[in-house]
Coordinates of C-alpha atoms in Angstrom, one line a residue:
M332 CA -73.9 235.3 -49.4
S333 CA -70.9 237.2 -50.7
N334 CA -68.4 237.1 -53.5
G335 CA -64.9 237.1 -52.0
G336 CA -66.0 239.4 -49.2
K337 CA -67.4 242.0 -51.6
T338 CA -70.8 243.6 -50.8
F339 CA -73.2 245.7 -52.8
F340 CA -73.9 248.8 -50.7
G341 CA -73.6 246.6 -47.7
H342 CA -75.8 243.8 -49.1
P343 CA -74.8 240.3 -50.5
W344 CA -73.0 240.6 -53.8
G345 CA -75.7 238.5 -55.4
L346 CA -78.0 241.5 -55.2
A347 CA -75.7 243.3 -57.6
T348 CA -76.2 240.5 -60.1
L349 CA -79.9 240.4 -59.7
F350 CA -80.1 244.2 -59.7
G351 CA -78.3 244.4 -63.1
T352 CA -80.3 241.5 -64.6
E353 CA -83.7 243.1 -63.6
M354 CA -82.5 246.5 -64.7
W355 CA -81.7 245.3 -68.2
E356 CA -84.9 243.1 -68.4
R357 CA -87.0 246.2 -67.5
F358 CA -85.0 248.2 -70.1
S359 CA -86.1 245.7 -72.7
W360 CA -89.7 245.5 -71.4
Y361 CA -90.2 249.3 -71.1
G362 CA -88.3 250.0 -74.3
L363 CA -90.7 247.8 -76.3
R364 CA -93.7 249.2 -74.4
A365 CA -92.7 252.8 -75.3
I366 CA -92.9 252.2 -79.1
L367 CA -95.2 249.2 -79.5
A368 CA -98.5 251.2 -79.9
S369 CA -96.9 253.7 -82.3
F370 CA -95.5 250.9 -84.4
M371 CA -98.9 249.2 -84.5
V372 CA -100.7 252.3 -85.8
A373 CA -98.0 253.3 -88.2
S374 CA -99.0 252.6 -91.8
P375 CA -97.3 249.7 -93.8
A376 CA -95.7 252.4 -95.9
N377 CA -94.0 253.6 -92.6
Q378 CA -93.0 250.0 -91.7
G379 CA -95.9 249.6 -89.2
L380 CA -98.9 247.3 -88.9
G381 CA -101.5 249.9 -89.9
L382 CA -104.0 249.1 -87.1
S383 CA -106.5 251.7 -85.8
E384 CA -105.7 253.4 -82.5
E385 CA -108.7 251.6 -80.8
T386 CA -107.4 248.2 -81.9
A387 CA -103.8 248.9 -81.0
Q388 CA -105.0 250.1 -77.5
A389 CA -107.0 246.8 -77.1
V390 CA -103.9 244.7 -78.2
I391 CA -101.6 246.6 -75.8
G392 CA -104.2 246.0 -73.0
I393 CA -104.3 242.3 -73.6
Y394 CA -100.5 242.1 -73.9
G395 CA -100.0 243.8 -70.6
A396 CA -102.8 241.7 -69.0
L397 CA -101.2 238.4 -70.1
I398 CA -97.8 239.6 -68.8
Y399 CA -99.1 239.8 -65.3
L400 CA -101.4 236.8 -65.6
V401 CA -98.6 234.4 -66.6
A402 CA -96.7 235.2 -63.4
L403 CA -98.9 232.6 -61.7
P404 CA -97.9 229.6 -63.9
G405 CA -94.4 231.0 -64.0
G406 CA -94.1 230.8 -60.2
W407 CA -95.5 227.2 -60.3
V408 CA -93.0 226.1 -62.9
A409 CA -90.2 227.4 -60.7
D410 CA -91.6 225.8 -57.5
R411 CA -92.3 222.4 -59.1
I412 CA -90.0 221.9 -62.1
L413 CA -87.0 224.3 -62.8
G414 CA -86.3 226.1 -59.6
P415 CA -86.1 230.0 -59.5
R416 CA -82.5 230.3 -60.8
R417 CA -83.0 228.3 -64.0
S418 CA -86.5 229.9 -64.5
V419 CA -84.9 233.3 -64.5
F420 CA -82.3 232.2 -67.1
W421 CA -84.7 230.5 -69.4
G422 CA -87.2 233.3 -69.0
G423 CA -84.6 235.9 -70.0
F424 CA -83.5 233.7 -72.9
V425 CA -87.1 233.4 -74.3
I426 CA -87.7 237.2 -73.8
M427 CA -84.5 237.9 -75.8
C428 CA -85.7 235.5 -78.6
G429 CA -89.0 237.4 -78.6
H430 CA -87.3 240.7 -79.1
I431 CA -85.1 239.2 -81.8
S432 CA -88.2 237.9 -83.6
M433 CA -89.7 241.4 -83.6
A434 CA -86.5 242.9 -84.8
I435 CA -86.4 240.8 -88.0
P436 CA -87.1 243.4 -90.8
V437 CA -89.8 241.5 -92.8
T438 CA -93.2 242.8 -93.9
S439 CA -95.1 239.9 -92.5
P440 CA -96.6 240.6 -89.0
A441 CA -96.2 236.9 -88.1
F442 CA -92.8 237.5 -86.4
V443 CA -94.3 240.4 -84.4
W444 CA -97.0 238.2 -82.9
L445 CA -94.6 235.4 -82.3
G446 CA -92.2 237.8 -80.6
L447 CA -95.0 239.1 -78.3
L448 CA -96.0 235.6 -77.4
L449 CA -92.4 234.7 -76.5
I450 CA -92.0 237.8 -74.4
I451 CA -95.2 237.0 -72.5
A452 CA -94.0 233.5 -71.8
G453 CA -90.5 234.5 -70.9
T454 CA -91.7 237.3 -68.5
G455 CA -93.9 234.8 -66.7
L456 CA -90.8 232.7 -65.9
L457 CA -88.5 235.6 -65.1
K458 CA -90.5 238.3 -63.3
P459 CA -91.9 236.5 -60.3
N460 CA -88.8 234.3 -59.7
I461 CA -86.1 236.9 -59.7
S462 CA -87.9 238.6 -56.8
V463 CA -88.0 235.3 -55.0
M464 CA -84.2 235.0 -55.4
V465 CA -83.7 238.5 -54.0
G466 CA -85.5 237.3 -50.8
R467 CA -83.4 234.2 -50.6
L468 CA -80.2 236.1 -50.4
Y469 CA -81.0 236.9 -46.7
P470 CA -81.6 234.8 -43.6
E471 CA -85.3 234.4 -42.8
E472 CA -85.0 236.5 -39.7
D473 CA -83.2 239.4 -41.4
D474 CA -86.3 241.4 -42.3
A475 CA -84.8 244.9 -42.1
R476 CA -81.9 244.1 -44.5
R477 CA -84.3 242.2 -46.9
D478 CA -86.6 245.2 -47.1
A479 CA -83.6 247.5 -47.8
G480 CA -82.4 245.0 -50.4
F481 CA -85.7 245.1 -52.2
S482 CA -85.6 248.9 -52.2
L483 CA -82.3 248.8 -54.0
F484 CA -83.7 246.1 -56.4
Y485 CA -86.6 248.4 -57.0
L486 CA -84.2 251.2 -57.9
G487 CA -82.8 249.0 -60.7
I488 CA -86.3 248.4 -62.1
N489 CA -86.9 252.2 -62.3
L490 CA -83.5 253.0 -63.8
G491 CA -84.2 250.5 -66.6
A492 CA -87.7 251.9 -67.0
F493 CA -86.4 255.5 -67.1
F494 CA -83.7 255.1 -69.7
A495 CA -85.4 252.6 -72.0
P496 CA -88.0 254.9 -73.6
I497 CA -85.4 257.6 -74.2
V498 CA -82.9 255.3 -75.9
V499 CA -85.3 253.0 -77.7
G500 CA -87.6 255.8 -78.7
W501 CA -84.7 257.7 -80.3
L502 CA -83.4 254.6 -82.1
A503 CA -86.9 253.8 -83.4
S504 CA -87.5 257.4 -84.7
G505 CA -87.9 257.8 -88.4
D506 CA -89.8 254.5 -88.7
R507 CA -86.8 252.5 -87.6
W508 CA -89.0 250.3 -85.5
H509 CA -86.9 247.1 -85.9
L510 CA -83.9 249.0 -84.7
G511 CA -85.8 249.8 -81.5
F512 CA -86.9 246.2 -81.1
G513 CA -83.3 245.2 -81.6
A514 CA -82.1 247.5 -78.8
A515 CA -84.6 245.8 -76.5
A516 CA -83.1 242.4 -77.5
V517 CA -79.6 243.8 -76.8
G518 CA -80.7 245.0 -73.4
M519 CA -82.1 241.5 -72.4
A520 CA -78.9 239.9 -73.8
L521 CA -76.8 242.1 -71.5
G522 CA -79.0 241.2 -68.6
L523 CA -78.5 237.5 -69.3
L524 CA -74.8 237.9 -69.7
Q525 CA -74.5 239.6 -66.4
Y526 CA -76.8 237.0 -64.8
V527 CA -74.7 234.0 -66.0
I528 CA -71.2 235.5 -65.3
G529 CA -72.2 237.1 -61.9
G530 CA -74.3 234.2 -60.8
R531 CA -71.4 231.7 -61.0
S532 CA -70.0 233.0 -57.8
S533 CA -72.5 235.3 -56.2
L534 CA -75.7 233.1 -56.6
R535 CA -74.2 229.7 -55.8
G536 CA -76.8 227.7 -54.0
V537 CA -79.6 230.4 -54.3
G538 CA -82.8 229.1 -56.0
E539 CA -81.0 226.2 -57.7
R540 CA -83.7 223.6 -56.9
P541 CA -87.5 223.7 -57.0
G542 CA -89.1 223.9 -53.6
M543 CA -91.5 221.0 -54.2
P544 CA -90.3 219.1 -57.3
L545 CA -92.8 217.1 -59.3
P546 CA -92.2 213.3 -59.5
A547 CA -91.3 212.2 -63.0
R548 CA -94.7 210.6 -63.6
E549 CA -96.5 213.8 -62.7
L550 CA -94.1 215.8 -64.8
R551 CA -95.0 213.8 -67.9
R552 CA -98.7 214.2 -67.1
V553 CA -98.3 218.0 -66.8
G554 CA -96.4 218.1 -70.1
L555 CA -99.2 216.2 -71.8
L556 CA -101.9 218.5 -70.4
A557 CA -100.0 221.6 -71.3
G558 CA -99.4 220.3 -74.9
A559 CA -103.1 219.3 -75.2
G560 CA -104.2 222.8 -74.0
A561 CA -101.9 224.6 -76.4
A562 CA -103.1 222.3 -79.3
A563 CA -106.7 222.9 -78.4
A564 CA -106.2 226.7 -78.3
A565 CA -104.4 226.6 -81.7
I566 CA -107.2 224.5 -83.2
A567 CA -109.9 226.8 -81.8
L568 CA -108.1 229.9 -83.3
G569 CA -107.7 228.1 -86.6
V570 CA -111.3 227.2 -86.8
W571 CA -112.3 230.8 -85.9
A572 CA -110.0 232.2 -88.6
A573 CA -111.5 229.7 -91.1
T574 CA -115.0 231.0 -90.5
G575 CA -113.8 234.4 -91.7
T576 CA -115.1 236.2 -88.6
F577 CA -111.8 236.5 -86.7
T578 CA -110.5 240.0 -86.2
L579 CA -108.0 241.4 -83.7
G580 CA -110.8 243.5 -82.1
R581 CA -113.0 240.5 -81.5
F582 CA -110.1 238.4 -80.2
T583 CA -109.1 241.1 -77.7
A584 CA -112.8 241.3 -76.5
V585 CA -112.9 237.5 -76.0
M586 CA -109.6 237.5 -74.1
T587 CA -110.9 240.4 -71.9
V588 CA -113.9 238.3 -70.9
V589 CA -111.7 235.3 -70.1
I590 CA -109.3 237.4 -68.0
V591 CA -112.1 239.1 -66.1
A592 CA -113.6 235.7 -65.5
V593 CA -110.4 234.4 -63.8
P594 CA -110.7 236.3 -60.5
I595 CA -114.5 235.9 -60.4
V596 CA -114.2 232.1 -60.6
Y597 CA -111.2 232.1 -58.2
F598 CA -113.0 234.1 -55.5
A599 CA -116.2 232.0 -56.0
Y600 CA -114.1 228.9 -55.5
I601 CA -112.6 230.3 -52.3
M602 CA -115.8 231.6 -50.8
L603 CA -118.2 228.8 -51.9
G604 CA -115.9 225.8 -51.8
A605 CA -115.6 223.3 -49.0
H606 CA -112.3 224.7 -47.6
E607 CA -113.3 225.0 -44.0
L608 CA -112.6 228.7 -43.9
T609 CA -113.2 230.3 -40.5
E610 CA -115.7 233.1 -40.1
D611 CA -112.8 235.6 -39.7
E612 CA -111.2 234.4 -42.9
R613 CA -114.5 234.8 -44.9
T614 CA -114.9 238.3 -43.5
R615 CA -111.4 239.3 -44.5
M616 CA -111.8 237.8 -48.0
K617 CA -115.0 239.9 -48.5
A618 CA -113.0 243.0 -47.6
Y619 CA -110.2 242.0 -49.9
I620 CA -112.6 241.6 -52.9
W621 CA -113.5 245.3 -52.6
L622 CA -109.8 246.2 -52.5
F623 CA -109.2 244.0 -55.5
A624 CA -111.9 245.7 -57.5
A625 CA -110.5 249.2 -56.5
A626 CA -107.1 248.1 -57.7
A627 CA -108.4 246.9 -61.0
I628 CA -110.1 250.3 -61.6
F629 CA -106.9 252.1 -60.7
W630 CA -104.8 250.0 -63.2
M631 CA -107.5 250.3 -65.9
I632 CA -106.6 254.0 -66.1
Y633 CA -103.0 254.0 -64.9
D634 CA -101.8 251.5 -67.5
L635 CA -103.3 253.5 -70.5
A636 CA -99.9 255.2 -70.5
P637 CA -98.3 253.1 -73.3
S638 CA -101.4 253.4 -75.6
K639 CA -103.9 256.3 -75.1
L640 CA -101.5 258.8 -73.5
L641 CA -98.8 257.8 -75.9
F642 CA -101.1 258.6 -78.8
F643 CA -102.0 261.9 -77.2
A644 CA -98.3 262.8 -76.9
E645 CA -97.7 261.9 -80.5
N646 CA -100.7 263.6 -82.1
N647 CA -101.6 266.5 -79.8
T648 CA -98.5 267.8 -78.0
D649 CA -95.6 270.0 -78.8
L650 CA -92.8 267.5 -78.1
S651 CA -90.1 269.6 -76.5
L652 CA -88.9 270.1 -72.9
F653 CA -86.9 273.2 -72.0
G654 CA -86.7 273.9 -75.7
I655 CA -85.1 270.4 -76.4
P656 CA -87.1 268.2 -78.9
I657 CA -88.1 264.8 -77.6
Q658 CA -89.7 261.7 -79.0
A659 CA -93.3 260.7 -78.0
A660 CA -91.8 257.6 -76.4
T661 CA -89.8 259.7 -74.1
T662 CA -92.9 260.8 -72.2
Q663 CA -93.0 257.2 -70.9
S664 CA -89.9 258.1 -68.8
F665 CA -91.8 260.7 -66.7
N666 CA -93.4 258.0 -64.6
P667 CA -90.3 256.1 -63.4
L668 CA -88.5 259.4 -62.8
F669 CA -91.3 260.6 -60.5
I670 CA -91.4 257.3 -58.7
M671 CA -87.7 257.4 -58.0
I672 CA -88.0 261.0 -56.6
F673 CA -91.1 260.4 -54.5
V674 CA -90.7 256.9 -53.1
P675 CA -88.6 258.0 -50.1
V676 CA -91.1 260.9 -49.5
F677 CA -94.1 258.6 -49.4
A678 CA -92.3 255.9 -47.4
A679 CA -91.5 258.5 -44.7
L680 CA -95.1 259.9 -44.9
W681 CA -96.6 256.4 -44.3
V682 CA -94.2 255.8 -41.4
K683 CA -95.1 259.1 -39.8
L684 CA -98.9 258.5 -40.2
G685 CA -98.6 255.0 -38.9
N686 CA -101.9 253.2 -38.4
R687 CA -103.9 256.4 -38.6
V688 CA -104.4 255.8 -42.3
S689 CA -105.9 252.5 -43.3
T690 CA -105.2 250.4 -46.4
A691 CA -108.7 251.2 -47.7
Q692 CA -108.1 254.9 -47.3
K693 CA -104.8 254.6 -49.2
F694 CA -106.6 252.8 -52.0
A695 CA -109.3 255.5 -52.0
F696 CA -106.7 258.2 -52.2
A697 CA -105.1 256.4 -55.2
L698 CA -108.4 256.2 -57.0
V699 CA -109.1 259.9 -56.5
M700 CA -105.6 260.8 -57.7
V701 CA -105.8 258.7 -60.9
G702 CA -109.2 260.1 -61.5
L703 CA -108.0 263.7 -61.1
S704 CA -105.2 262.9 -63.6
F705 CA -107.8 262.2 -66.2
V706 CA -109.7 265.4 -65.4
I707 CA -106.4 267.1 -66.3
M708 CA -106.3 265.0 -69.5
A709 CA -109.8 266.1 -70.3
V710 CA -108.8 269.8 -70.1
A711 CA -105.7 269.1 -72.2
A712 CA -107.7 267.2 -74.8
N713 CA -110.2 270.1 -75.0
L714 CA -107.4 272.6 -75.5
A715 CA -105.8 270.3 -78.1
Q716 CA -108.9 270.6 -80.3
S717 CA -107.5 274.1 -81.3
G718 CA -104.0 272.9 -81.9
R719 CA -101.1 271.2 -80.2
V720 CA -100.6 271.7 -76.4
S721 CA -97.5 271.7 -74.2
V722 CA -96.1 268.3 -73.2
W723 CA -96.1 269.7 -69.7
W724 CA -99.7 268.7 -69.5
L725 CA -98.6 265.1 -69.6
V726 CA -95.8 265.8 -67.0
L727 CA -98.5 267.0 -64.7
V728 CA -100.7 264.0 -65.4
Y729 CA -97.9 261.5 -64.7
L730 CA -97.0 263.3 -61.5
V731 CA -100.5 263.1 -60.1
Q732 CA -100.8 259.4 -61.2
V733 CA -97.5 258.6 -59.3
F734 CA -99.0 260.0 -56.1
G735 CA -101.8 257.5 -56.5
E736 CA -99.5 254.6 -57.3
L737 CA -97.3 255.2 -54.3
A738 CA -100.4 255.0 -52.1
L739 CA -101.8 251.8 -53.6
S740 CA -99.0 249.7 -55.1
P741 CA -96.7 249.3 -52.1
V742 CA -99.4 247.8 -49.8
G743 CA -101.0 245.6 -52.5
L744 CA -98.9 242.5 -52.0
S745 CA -98.7 243.0 -48.2
V746 CA -102.5 243.3 -47.7
T747 CA -103.0 240.3 -50.1
T748 CA -100.8 238.0 -47.9
K749 CA -102.4 239.4 -44.7
L750 CA -106.0 238.8 -45.7
A751 CA -105.4 235.4 -47.5
P752 CA -107.0 232.3 -45.8
V753 CA -104.5 229.9 -44.4
A754 CA -105.4 227.3 -47.1
F755 CA -104.7 229.8 -49.9
K756 CA -101.6 231.6 -48.5
G757 CA -99.2 230.6 -51.3
Q758 CA -101.7 230.9 -54.2
M759 CA -102.9 234.4 -53.1
L760 CA -99.5 235.9 -53.7
G761 CA -100.3 236.0 -57.4
V762 CA -103.8 237.4 -57.0
W763 CA -102.6 241.0 -56.7
F764 CA -101.1 240.7 -60.2
I765 CA -104.5 239.5 -61.5
A766 CA -105.9 242.8 -60.5
V767 CA -103.4 244.5 -62.7
S768 CA -104.2 242.0 -65.5
V769 CA -108.0 242.7 -65.2
G770 CA -107.4 246.5 -65.2
D771 CA -105.1 246.3 -68.3
A772 CA -107.5 244.2 -70.3
V773 CA -110.6 246.3 -69.5
G774 CA -108.6 249.5 -70.0
G775 CA -107.6 248.3 -73.5
Q776 CA -111.3 247.9 -74.4
T777 CA -112.2 251.5 -73.3
G778 CA -110.7 252.7 -76.6
R779 CA -113.9 251.6 -78.3
L780 CA -115.6 254.5 -76.5
G781 CA -113.8 256.9 -78.8
Q782 CA -116.3 255.8 -81.5
V783 CA -119.2 257.3 -79.6
M784 CA -117.8 260.2 -77.6
S785 CA -115.3 263.0 -77.9
E786 CA -111.8 262.7 -76.4
P787 CA -112.5 265.1 -73.5
A788 CA -115.7 263.2 -72.7
Y789 CA -113.8 259.9 -72.7
Y790 CA -111.3 261.1 -70.2
L791 CA -114.0 262.6 -68.0
L792 CA -116.0 259.4 -68.0
L793 CA -113.0 257.3 -66.8
A794 CA -112.2 260.1 -64.3
A795 CA -115.7 260.0 -62.9
M796 CA -115.6 256.2 -62.5
A797 CA -112.3 256.4 -60.5
I798 CA -113.3 259.3 -58.3
V799 CA -116.8 257.9 -57.5
A800 CA -115.2 254.6 -56.6
G801 CA -112.5 256.4 -54.5
L802 CA -115.2 258.4 -52.6
A803 CA -117.2 255.3 -52.0
L804 CA -114.2 253.5 -50.6
F805 CA -113.5 256.5 -48.3
A806 CA -117.1 256.3 -47.1
F807 CA -116.8 252.6 -46.2
S808 CA -113.1 252.6 -45.1
G809 CA -114.0 252.3 -41.4
R810 CA -116.2 249.2 -42.1
L811 CA -113.5 247.7 -44.3
R812 CA -110.9 248.3 -41.6
A813 CA -113.0 246.5 -39.0
M814 CA -113.5 243.6 -41.4
M815 CA -109.8 243.4 -42.1
A816 CA -108.9 243.7 -38.4
E817 CA -106.2 246.0 -39.6
H818 CA -103.7 247.9 -37.4
H819 CA -100.7 248.6 -39.6
T820 CA -99.5 247.7 -43.0
P821 CA -95.8 248.3 -43.7
A822 CA -94.9 250.5 -46.7
V823 CA -92.5 248.8 -49.1
P824 CA -91.6 249.8 -52.6
P825 CA -93.9 248.6 -55.3
I826 CA -92.3 246.1 -57.7
R827 CA -93.7 246.0 -61.3

């Protein structure tokens, strides 16, 4: 599909519209992510919420977990009710309203929690469906151009992720938190504006209708069930608060248990239910469960960047690069910078290695890398007990972590679809994101360990968990490869 014959680097012009929309949406998401934990621990005198670092880390973990968990219902809403195109618009609009809510300069935290809730809901609508629209720009048989188009789309994600912490972090410095939140709102507004204006011509006919629309009667039933569920949750929280036992720490612990239970129940339903799975399908699912657990451990450590590592940058490092002062939030830009640099390197490496390296071995390598990154953090934390250390320690940590991500993330969705039983092919597409959700939720709870162990010991414990899991996966990689009947998994850019 084109716009008056125009193309975007040889691709349909609609890709330019979606590229810009996603870039600005990621700008808003990563901009907020870069300052949220610092805002939560800042004292009320400094316009913050005054939470402890452990509680803030737990809240950030649940926030990130829910962002990925709601991709499942968000995809369902697009398929059955709104269609991808309208889902992306309304998702972006709700995200923008969430950032605006957080930007309101009032002392009550109610607008902050409302804003986070709106951002979670909006991202669930936008994030999975904008990727669907990218795929629909191309004919089904045009796999090569589609893969190249997703690579360009992925570049937009990382451009937004790179610039957001720098811009939003600078605006929020000096306790101007609401100015930073406002910048995130402006970013999403720009993305929406581009989506609406560009979409009039370049996205005509793409994702306009739901794939399997619900009949009106079913739609009313779903609406009643959703309303009843929301009311029940609100009543339960109200009763809990009325007992005087409600705290944010306890709430995040309960939510973590719920989130961890989701994949356990789901995998039990697949494996134990009467779905007429073949013996090969059961064997592949058993292999996938091990990969799922490995991915959850990886994200448990990797996604501590906006909480634990941000606090370390703020409290324990000399915030300057090449003699230029930087904000603590700016350290969140290291990750997307390294991803943009090394994606082509790793893509070429996997092509060269071909089927000599299995998916299990890539996952194992990723776990060892993320574990080694926390060995480095343990050394830095030990040195920091005598005074601030160079921020280059964090640069090294993020570099090693990116090596791990580029071994695990690109093949996650691919191996999920490959190992899924026929009866669950569509549903399993969202399971990969549940691994991220579980990792984020559990990672948020690890902050409690700071009450019983030193900072270096905390990093070494998590490092040991990841490295031991990685070595175990290496040891059983041959068995897993046989269970998966794996020959080759294509390397495509990870989309987060």
